[in-house]
CSV table of C-alpha atoms and ligand atoms in Angstrom, one decimal:
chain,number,residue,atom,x,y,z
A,1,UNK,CA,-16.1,72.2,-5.8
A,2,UNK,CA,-17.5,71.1,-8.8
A,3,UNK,CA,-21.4,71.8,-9.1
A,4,UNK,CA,-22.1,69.3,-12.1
A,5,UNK,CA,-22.5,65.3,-11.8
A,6,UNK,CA,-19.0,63.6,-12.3
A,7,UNK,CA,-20.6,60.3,-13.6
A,8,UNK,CA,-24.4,59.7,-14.6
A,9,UNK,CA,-26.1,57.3,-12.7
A,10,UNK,CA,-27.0,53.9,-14.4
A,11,UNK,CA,-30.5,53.1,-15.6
A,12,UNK,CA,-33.2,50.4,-16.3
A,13,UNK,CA,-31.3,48.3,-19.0
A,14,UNK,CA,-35.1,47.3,-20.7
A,15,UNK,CA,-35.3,51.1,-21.3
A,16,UNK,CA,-31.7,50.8,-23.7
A,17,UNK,CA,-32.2,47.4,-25.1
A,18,UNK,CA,-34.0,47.5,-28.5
A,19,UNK,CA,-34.6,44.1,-30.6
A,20,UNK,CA,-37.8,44.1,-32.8
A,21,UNK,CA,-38.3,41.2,-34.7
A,22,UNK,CA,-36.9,43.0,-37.9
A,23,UNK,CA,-33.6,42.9,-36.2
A,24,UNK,CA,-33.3,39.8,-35.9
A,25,UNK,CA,-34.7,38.5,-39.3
A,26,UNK,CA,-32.2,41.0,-40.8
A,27,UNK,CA,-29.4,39.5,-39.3
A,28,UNK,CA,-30.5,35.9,-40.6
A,29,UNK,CA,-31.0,37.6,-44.3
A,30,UNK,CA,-27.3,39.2,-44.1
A,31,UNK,CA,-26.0,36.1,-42.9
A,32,UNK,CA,-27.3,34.3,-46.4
A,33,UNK,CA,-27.0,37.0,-48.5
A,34,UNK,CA,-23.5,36.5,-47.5
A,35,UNK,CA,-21.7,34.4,-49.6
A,36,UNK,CA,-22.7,36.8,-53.0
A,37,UNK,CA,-20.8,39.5,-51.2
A,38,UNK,CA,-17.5,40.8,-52.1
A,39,UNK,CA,-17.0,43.5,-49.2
A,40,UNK,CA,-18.8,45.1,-46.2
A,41,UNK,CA,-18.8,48.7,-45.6
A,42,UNK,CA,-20.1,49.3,-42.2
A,43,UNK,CA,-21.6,52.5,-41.7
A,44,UNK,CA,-21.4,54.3,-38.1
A,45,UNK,CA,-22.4,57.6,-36.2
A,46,UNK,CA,-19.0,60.0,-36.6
A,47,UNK,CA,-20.0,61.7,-33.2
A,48,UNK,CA,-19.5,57.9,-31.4
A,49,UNK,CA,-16.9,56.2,-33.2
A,50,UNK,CA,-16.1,53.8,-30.1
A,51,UNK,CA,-19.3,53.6,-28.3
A,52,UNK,CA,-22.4,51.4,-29.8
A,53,UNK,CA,-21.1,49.6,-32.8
A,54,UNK,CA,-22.5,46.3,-33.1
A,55,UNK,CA,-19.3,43.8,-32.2
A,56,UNK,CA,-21.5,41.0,-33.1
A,57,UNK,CA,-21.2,41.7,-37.3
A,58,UNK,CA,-17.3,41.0,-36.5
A,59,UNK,CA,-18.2,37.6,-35.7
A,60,UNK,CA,-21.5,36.8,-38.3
A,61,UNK,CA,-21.2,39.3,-41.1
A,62,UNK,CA,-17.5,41.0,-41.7
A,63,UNK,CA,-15.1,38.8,-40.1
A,64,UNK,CA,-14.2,37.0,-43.1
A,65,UNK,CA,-14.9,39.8,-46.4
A,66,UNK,CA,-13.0,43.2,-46.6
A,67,UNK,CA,-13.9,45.8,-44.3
A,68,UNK,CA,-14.2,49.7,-44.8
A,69,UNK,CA,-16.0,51.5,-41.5
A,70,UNK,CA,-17.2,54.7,-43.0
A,71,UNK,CA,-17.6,57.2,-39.9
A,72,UNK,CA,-21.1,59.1,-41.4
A,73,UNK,CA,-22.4,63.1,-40.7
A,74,UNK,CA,-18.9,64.1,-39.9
A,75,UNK,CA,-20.3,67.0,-40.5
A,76,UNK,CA,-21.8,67.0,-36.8
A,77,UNK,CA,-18.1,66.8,-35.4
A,78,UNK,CA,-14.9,69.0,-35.4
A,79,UNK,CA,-12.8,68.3,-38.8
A,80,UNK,CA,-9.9,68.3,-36.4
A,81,UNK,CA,-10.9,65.0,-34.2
A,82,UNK,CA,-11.1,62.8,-37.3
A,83,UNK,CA,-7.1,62.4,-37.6
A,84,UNK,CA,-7.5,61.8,-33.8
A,85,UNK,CA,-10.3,59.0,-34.1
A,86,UNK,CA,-8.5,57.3,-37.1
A,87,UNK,CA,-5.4,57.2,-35.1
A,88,UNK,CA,-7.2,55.9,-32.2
A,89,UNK,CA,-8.9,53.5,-34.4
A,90,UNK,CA,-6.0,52.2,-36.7
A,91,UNK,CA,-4.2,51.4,-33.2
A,92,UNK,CA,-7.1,49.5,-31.2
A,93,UNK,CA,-10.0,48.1,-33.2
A,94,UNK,CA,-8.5,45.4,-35.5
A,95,UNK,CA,-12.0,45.1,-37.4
A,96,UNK,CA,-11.7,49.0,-38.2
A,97,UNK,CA,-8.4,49.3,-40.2
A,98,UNK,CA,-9.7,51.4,-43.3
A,99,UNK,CA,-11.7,54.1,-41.9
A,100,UNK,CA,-13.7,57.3,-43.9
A,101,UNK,CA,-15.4,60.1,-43.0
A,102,UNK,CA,-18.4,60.9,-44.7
A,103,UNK,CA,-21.2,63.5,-44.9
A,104,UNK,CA,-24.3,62.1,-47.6
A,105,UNK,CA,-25.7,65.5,-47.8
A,106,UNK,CA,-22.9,66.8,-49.6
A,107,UNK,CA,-22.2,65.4,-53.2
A,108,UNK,CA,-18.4,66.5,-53.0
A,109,UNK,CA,-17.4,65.2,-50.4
A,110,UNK,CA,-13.9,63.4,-50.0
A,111,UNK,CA,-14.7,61.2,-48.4
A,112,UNK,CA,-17.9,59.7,-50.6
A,113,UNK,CA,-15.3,60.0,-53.2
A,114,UNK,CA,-12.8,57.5,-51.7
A,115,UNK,CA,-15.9,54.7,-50.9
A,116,UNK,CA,-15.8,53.2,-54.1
A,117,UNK,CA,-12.1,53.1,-54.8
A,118,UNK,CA,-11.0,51.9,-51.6
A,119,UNK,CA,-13.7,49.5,-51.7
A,120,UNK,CA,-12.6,48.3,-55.2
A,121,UNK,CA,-9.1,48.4,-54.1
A,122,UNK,CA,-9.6,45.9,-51.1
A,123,UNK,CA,-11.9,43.4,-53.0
A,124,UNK,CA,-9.0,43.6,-55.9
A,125,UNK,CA,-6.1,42.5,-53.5
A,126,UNK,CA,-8.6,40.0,-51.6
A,127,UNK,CA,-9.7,36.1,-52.1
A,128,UNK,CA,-12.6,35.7,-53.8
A,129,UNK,CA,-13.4,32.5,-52.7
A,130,UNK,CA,-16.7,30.9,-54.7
A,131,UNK,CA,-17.2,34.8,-56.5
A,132,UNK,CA,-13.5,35.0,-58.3
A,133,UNK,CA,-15.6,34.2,-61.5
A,134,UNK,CA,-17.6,37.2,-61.2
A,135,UNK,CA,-16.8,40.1,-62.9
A,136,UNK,CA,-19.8,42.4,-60.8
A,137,UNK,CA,-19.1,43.6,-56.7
A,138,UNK,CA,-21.4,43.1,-54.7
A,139,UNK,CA,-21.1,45.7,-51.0
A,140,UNK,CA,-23.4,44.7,-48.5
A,141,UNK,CA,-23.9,48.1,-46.1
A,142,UNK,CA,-24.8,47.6,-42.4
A,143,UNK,CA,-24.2,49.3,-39.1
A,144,UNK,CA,-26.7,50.2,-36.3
A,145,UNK,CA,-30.2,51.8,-37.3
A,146,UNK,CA,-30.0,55.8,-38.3
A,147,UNK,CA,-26.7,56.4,-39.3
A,148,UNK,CA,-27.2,57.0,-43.0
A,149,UNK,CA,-26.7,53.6,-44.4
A,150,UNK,CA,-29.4,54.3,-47.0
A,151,UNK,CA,-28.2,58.0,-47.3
A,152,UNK,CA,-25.0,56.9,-48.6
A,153,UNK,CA,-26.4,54.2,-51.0
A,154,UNK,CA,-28.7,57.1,-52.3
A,155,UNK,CA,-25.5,59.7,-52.6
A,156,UNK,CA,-23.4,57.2,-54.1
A,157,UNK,CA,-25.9,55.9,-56.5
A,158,UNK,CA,-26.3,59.4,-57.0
A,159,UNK,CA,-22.5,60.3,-57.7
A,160,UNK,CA,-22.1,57.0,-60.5
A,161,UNK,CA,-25.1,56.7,-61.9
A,162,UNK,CA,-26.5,59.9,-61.8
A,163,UNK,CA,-30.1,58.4,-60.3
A,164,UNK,CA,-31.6,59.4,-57.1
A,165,UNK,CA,-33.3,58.0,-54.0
A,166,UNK,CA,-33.0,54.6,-54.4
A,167,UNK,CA,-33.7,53.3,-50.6
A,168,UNK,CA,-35.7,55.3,-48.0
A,169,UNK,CA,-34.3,57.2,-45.7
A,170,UNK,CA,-35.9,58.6,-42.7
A,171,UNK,CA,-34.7,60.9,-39.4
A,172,UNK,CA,-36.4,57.9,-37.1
A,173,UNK,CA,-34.4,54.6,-36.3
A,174,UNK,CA,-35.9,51.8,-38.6
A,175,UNK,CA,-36.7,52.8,-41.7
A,176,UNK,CA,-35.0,50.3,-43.6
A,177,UNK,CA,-36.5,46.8,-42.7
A,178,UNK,CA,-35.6,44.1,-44.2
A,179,UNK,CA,-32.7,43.3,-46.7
A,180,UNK,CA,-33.3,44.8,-49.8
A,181,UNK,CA,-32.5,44.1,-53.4
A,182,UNK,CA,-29.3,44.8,-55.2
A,183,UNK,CA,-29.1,48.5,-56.1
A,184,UNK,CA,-26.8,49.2,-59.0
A,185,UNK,CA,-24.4,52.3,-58.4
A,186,UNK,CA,-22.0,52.0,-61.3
A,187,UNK,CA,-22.0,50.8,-64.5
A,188,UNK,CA,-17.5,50.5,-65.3
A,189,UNK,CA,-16.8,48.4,-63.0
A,190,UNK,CA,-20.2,46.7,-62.4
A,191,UNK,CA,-21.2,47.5,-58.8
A,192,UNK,CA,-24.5,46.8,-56.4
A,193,UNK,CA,-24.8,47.6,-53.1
A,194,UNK,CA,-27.3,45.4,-50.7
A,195,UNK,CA,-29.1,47.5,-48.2
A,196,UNK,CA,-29.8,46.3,-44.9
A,197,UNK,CA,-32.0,47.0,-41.9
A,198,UNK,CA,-29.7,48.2,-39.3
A,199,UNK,CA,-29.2,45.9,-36.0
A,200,UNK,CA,-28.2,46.8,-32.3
A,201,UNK,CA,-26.8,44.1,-30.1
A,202,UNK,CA,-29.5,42.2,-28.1
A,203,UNK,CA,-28.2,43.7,-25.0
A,204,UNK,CA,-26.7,46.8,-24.4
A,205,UNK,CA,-23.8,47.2,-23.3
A,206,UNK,CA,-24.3,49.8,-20.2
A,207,UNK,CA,-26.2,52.6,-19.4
A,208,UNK,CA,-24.2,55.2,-21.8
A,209,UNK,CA,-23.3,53.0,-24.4
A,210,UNK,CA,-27.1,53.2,-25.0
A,211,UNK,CA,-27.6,57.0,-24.2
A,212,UNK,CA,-25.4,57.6,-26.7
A,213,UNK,CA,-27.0,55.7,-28.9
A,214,UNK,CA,-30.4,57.3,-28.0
A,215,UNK,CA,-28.7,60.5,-28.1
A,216,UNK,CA,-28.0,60.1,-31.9
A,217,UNK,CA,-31.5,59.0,-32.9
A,218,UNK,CA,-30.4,55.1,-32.9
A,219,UNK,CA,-33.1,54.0,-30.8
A,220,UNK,CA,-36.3,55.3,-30.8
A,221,UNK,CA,-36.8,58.5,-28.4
A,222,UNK,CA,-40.3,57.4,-27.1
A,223,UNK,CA,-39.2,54.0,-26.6
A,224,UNK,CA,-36.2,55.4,-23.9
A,225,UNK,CA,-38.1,58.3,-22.9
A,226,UNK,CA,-37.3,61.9,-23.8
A,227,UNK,CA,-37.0,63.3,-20.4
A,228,UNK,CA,-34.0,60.4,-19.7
A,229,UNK,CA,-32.1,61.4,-23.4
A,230,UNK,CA,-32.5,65.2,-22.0
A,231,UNK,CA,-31.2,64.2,-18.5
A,232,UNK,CA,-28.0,62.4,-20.5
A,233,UNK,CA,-27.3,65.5,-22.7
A,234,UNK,CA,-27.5,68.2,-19.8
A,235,UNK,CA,-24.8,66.0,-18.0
A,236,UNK,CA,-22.6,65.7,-21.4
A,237,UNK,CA,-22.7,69.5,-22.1
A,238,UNK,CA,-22.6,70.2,-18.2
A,239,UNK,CA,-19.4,68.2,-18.1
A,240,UNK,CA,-17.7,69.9,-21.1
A,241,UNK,CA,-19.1,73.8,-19.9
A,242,UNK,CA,-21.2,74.1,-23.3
A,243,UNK,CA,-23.7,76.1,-21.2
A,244,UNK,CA,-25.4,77.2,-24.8
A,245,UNK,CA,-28.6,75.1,-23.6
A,246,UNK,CA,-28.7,78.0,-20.9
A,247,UNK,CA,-30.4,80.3,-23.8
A,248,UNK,CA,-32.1,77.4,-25.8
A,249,UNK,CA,-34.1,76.7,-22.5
A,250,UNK,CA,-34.5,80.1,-21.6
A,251,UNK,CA,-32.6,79.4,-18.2
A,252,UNK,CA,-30.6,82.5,-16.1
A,253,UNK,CA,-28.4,80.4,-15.2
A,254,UNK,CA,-26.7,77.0,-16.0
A,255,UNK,CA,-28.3,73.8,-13.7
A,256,UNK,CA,-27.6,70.2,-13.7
A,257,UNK,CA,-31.1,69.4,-12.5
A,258,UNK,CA,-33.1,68.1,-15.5
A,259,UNK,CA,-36.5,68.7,-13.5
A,260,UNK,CA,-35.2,72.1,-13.4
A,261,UNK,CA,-34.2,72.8,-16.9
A,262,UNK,CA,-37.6,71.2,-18.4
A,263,UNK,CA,-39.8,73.2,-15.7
A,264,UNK,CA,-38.7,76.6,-16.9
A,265,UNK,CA,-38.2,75.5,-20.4
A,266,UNK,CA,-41.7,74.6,-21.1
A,267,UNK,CA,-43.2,78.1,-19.3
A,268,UNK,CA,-40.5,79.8,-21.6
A,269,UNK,CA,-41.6,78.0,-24.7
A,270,UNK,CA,-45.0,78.9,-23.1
A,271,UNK,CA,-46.4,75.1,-23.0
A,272,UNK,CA,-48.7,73.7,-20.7
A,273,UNK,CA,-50.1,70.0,-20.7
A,274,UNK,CA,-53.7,70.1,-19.1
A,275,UNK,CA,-53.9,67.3,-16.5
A,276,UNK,CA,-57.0,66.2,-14.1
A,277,UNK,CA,-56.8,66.7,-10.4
A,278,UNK,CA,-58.2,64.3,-8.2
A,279,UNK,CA,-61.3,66.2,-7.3
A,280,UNK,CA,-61.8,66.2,-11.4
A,281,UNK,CA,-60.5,69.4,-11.9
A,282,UNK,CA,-58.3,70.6,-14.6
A,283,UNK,CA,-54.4,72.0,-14.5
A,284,UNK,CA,-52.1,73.4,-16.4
A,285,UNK,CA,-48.6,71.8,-15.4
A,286,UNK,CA,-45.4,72.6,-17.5
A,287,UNK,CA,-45.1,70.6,-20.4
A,288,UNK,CA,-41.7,68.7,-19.5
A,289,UNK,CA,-41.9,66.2,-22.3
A,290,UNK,CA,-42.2,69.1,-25.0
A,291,UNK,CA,-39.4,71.0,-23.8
A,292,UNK,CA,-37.1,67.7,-23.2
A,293,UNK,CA,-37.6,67.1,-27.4
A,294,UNK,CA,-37.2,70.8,-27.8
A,295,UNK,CA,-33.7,70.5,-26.4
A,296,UNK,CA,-32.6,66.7,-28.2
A,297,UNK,CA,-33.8,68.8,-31.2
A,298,UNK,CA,-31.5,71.4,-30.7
A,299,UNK,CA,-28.8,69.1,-30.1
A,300,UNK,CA,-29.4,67.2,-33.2
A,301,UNK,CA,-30.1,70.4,-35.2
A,302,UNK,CA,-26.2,71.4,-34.2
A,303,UNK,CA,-27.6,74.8,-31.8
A,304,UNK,CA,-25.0,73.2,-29.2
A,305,UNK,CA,-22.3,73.2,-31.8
A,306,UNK,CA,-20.3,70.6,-33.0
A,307,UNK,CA,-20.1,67.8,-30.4
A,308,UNK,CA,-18.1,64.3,-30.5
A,309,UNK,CA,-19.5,62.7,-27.9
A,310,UNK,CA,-16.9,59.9,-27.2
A,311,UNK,CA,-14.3,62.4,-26.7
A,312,UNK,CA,-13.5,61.2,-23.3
A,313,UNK,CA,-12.8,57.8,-24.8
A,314,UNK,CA,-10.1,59.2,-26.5
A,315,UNK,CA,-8.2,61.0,-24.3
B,28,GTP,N1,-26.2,65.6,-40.6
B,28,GTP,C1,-26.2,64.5,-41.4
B,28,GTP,N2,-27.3,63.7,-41.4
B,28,GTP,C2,-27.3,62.6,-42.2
B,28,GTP,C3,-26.2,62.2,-42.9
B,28,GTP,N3,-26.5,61.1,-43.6
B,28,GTP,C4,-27.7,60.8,-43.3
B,28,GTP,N4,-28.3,61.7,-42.5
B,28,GTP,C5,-29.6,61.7,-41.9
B,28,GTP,O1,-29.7,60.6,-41.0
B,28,GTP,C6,-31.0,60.1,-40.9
B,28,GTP,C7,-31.0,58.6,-41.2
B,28,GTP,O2,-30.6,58.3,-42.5
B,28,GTP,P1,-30.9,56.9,-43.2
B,28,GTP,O3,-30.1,56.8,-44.5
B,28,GTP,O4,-32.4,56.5,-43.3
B,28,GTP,O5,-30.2,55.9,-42.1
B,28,GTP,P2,-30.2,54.3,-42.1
B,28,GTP,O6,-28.9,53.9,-41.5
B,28,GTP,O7,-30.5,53.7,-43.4
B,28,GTP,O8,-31.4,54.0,-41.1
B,28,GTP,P3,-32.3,52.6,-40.8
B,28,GTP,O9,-32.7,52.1,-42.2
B,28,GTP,O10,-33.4,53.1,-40.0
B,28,GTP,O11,-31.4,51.7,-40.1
B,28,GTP,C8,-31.8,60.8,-42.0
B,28,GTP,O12,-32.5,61.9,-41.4
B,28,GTP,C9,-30.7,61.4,-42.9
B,28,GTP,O13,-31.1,62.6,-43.5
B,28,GTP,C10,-25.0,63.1,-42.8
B,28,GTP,O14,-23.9,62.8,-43.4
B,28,GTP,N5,-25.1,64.2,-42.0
B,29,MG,MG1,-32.0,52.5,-44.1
């Protein structure tokens, strides 16, 4: 018998569902910078190419301009899946029929060098409408928050121009806020790309549409709660036998309790919180939050290997 969870138990949806203002005053300032834009290069997480992307830009932003989804950190994934996801793609997501795989931390990388000319190539062979008198493109970049869309402004700005750091970039969801200026990134033909905040759907989906989310820094850890993320990635790596967390936590054995895992992670990482009893007293209990981000972070950091999380999706 199977010892591991076979499904993972749904959760508070409030927990998933993140809409700051920001979000929705960014989609209003897409929406009007609109009609100056020539193409949309939506930017998503490589390791969840079919979970989390925000199917509302279909109907407000990309619907009617050219489309390139650029799948971003491929490094974080196997360079074998991508002909799988593309394929998978090509055949079932009509709004994702020119896909790329991208890393922005490396300069030369193939697929940074095909942005441009595909995007160039799709504005070429599409209507103009009002903007067939312009001889600049204007690319307006969205997707959900933290997957680089600022990175890859920066690397391609970077790769034409020769100029760095254009737009912030930052590890937490939310860095970019509001719709930003033009930023030029080539000279021959004249290009800018618009930066934009990046937007999650209202309401989630379900329960592991948004862990996945959370498990790939698009939501803010706090705001779900670290132990829950922790919870989700035990079961993921539990379910495909990557029983590496076993020596990250300093476990003897492999365990699909979370309570479990944190305990004796914390008194192996040697971290105590101090809490007060009721008769005023003080204790040191295992610090469970610590080791639940020391364990996300080793996720993220790539100590579990390379992981595509919506691999059962494509099966
Ligand atoms: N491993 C890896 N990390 C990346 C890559 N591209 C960006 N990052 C990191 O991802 C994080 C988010 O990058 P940003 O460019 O700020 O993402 P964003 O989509 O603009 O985020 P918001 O403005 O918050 O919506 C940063 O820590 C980057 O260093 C990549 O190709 N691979
Ligand atoms: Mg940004």
């Amino acid at each position: 018998m199977n010892r591991f969870r076979t499904a993972f138990p749904a959760v508070n949806r409030e927990l998933l569902n993140w809409f700051p203002g920001h979000m929705g005053k960014g989609m209003r300032q897409m929406q009007q910078k609109l009609k100056e834009v020539d193409c949309v290069i939506e930017v998503h997480d490589a390791r969840i190419p079919l979970s989390g992307r925000n199917s509302e830009f279909r109907y407000t932003i990309s619907g009617v301009k050219p489309h390139v989804l650029v799948l971003n950190k491929k490094d974080t994934i196997e360079r074998g899946a991508q002909k799988t996801i593309t394929e998978r793609l090509l055949r079932e997501e009509s709004d994702a029929q020119h896909v790329l795989f991208t890393n922005c931390k490396d300069q030369s990388c193939d697929g940074i060098r095909k942005v441009m000319p595909l995007a160039q190539d799709l504005i070429l062979s599409s209507n103009r409408f009002n903007r067939s008198d312009k001889k600049e493109y204007c690319i307006m970049i969205i997707g959900v928050p933290n997957v680089g869309k600022s990175s890859l402004i920066n690397v391609l700005r970077n790769r034409h121009l020769n100029k760095k750091g254009a737009s912030q970039v930052g590890a937490i969801a939310g860095i970019t806020r509001s719709v930003l200026h033009k930023i030029k990134i080539c000279e021959d033909p004249l290009v800018y790309l618009l930066d934009t905040p990046g937007i999650l759907k209202p309401n989630i989906a379900d329960t592991e549409t948004g862990l996945r989310l959370a498990l790939v820094s698009c939501l803010q850890d706090h705001l779900v709660g670290e132990e829950l993320i922790a919870d989700y990635l035990l079961y993921l790596l539990n379910r495909r036998e990557n029983f590496k967390y076993v020596d990250v936590m300093g476990l003897r054995e492999p365990s699909d309790s979370i309570d479990e895992v944190l305990v004796l992670g914390a008194r192996h990482l040697n971290r105590t919180v101090r809490i007060r009893n009721f008769d005023r007293t003080l204790l040191a209990r295992p610090d469970v939050n610590f080791a639940a981000k020391h364990m996300i972070k080793a996720f993220r950091t790539g100590a579990f290997g390379k992981i595509l999380i919506d691999d059962d999706k494509l099966l």
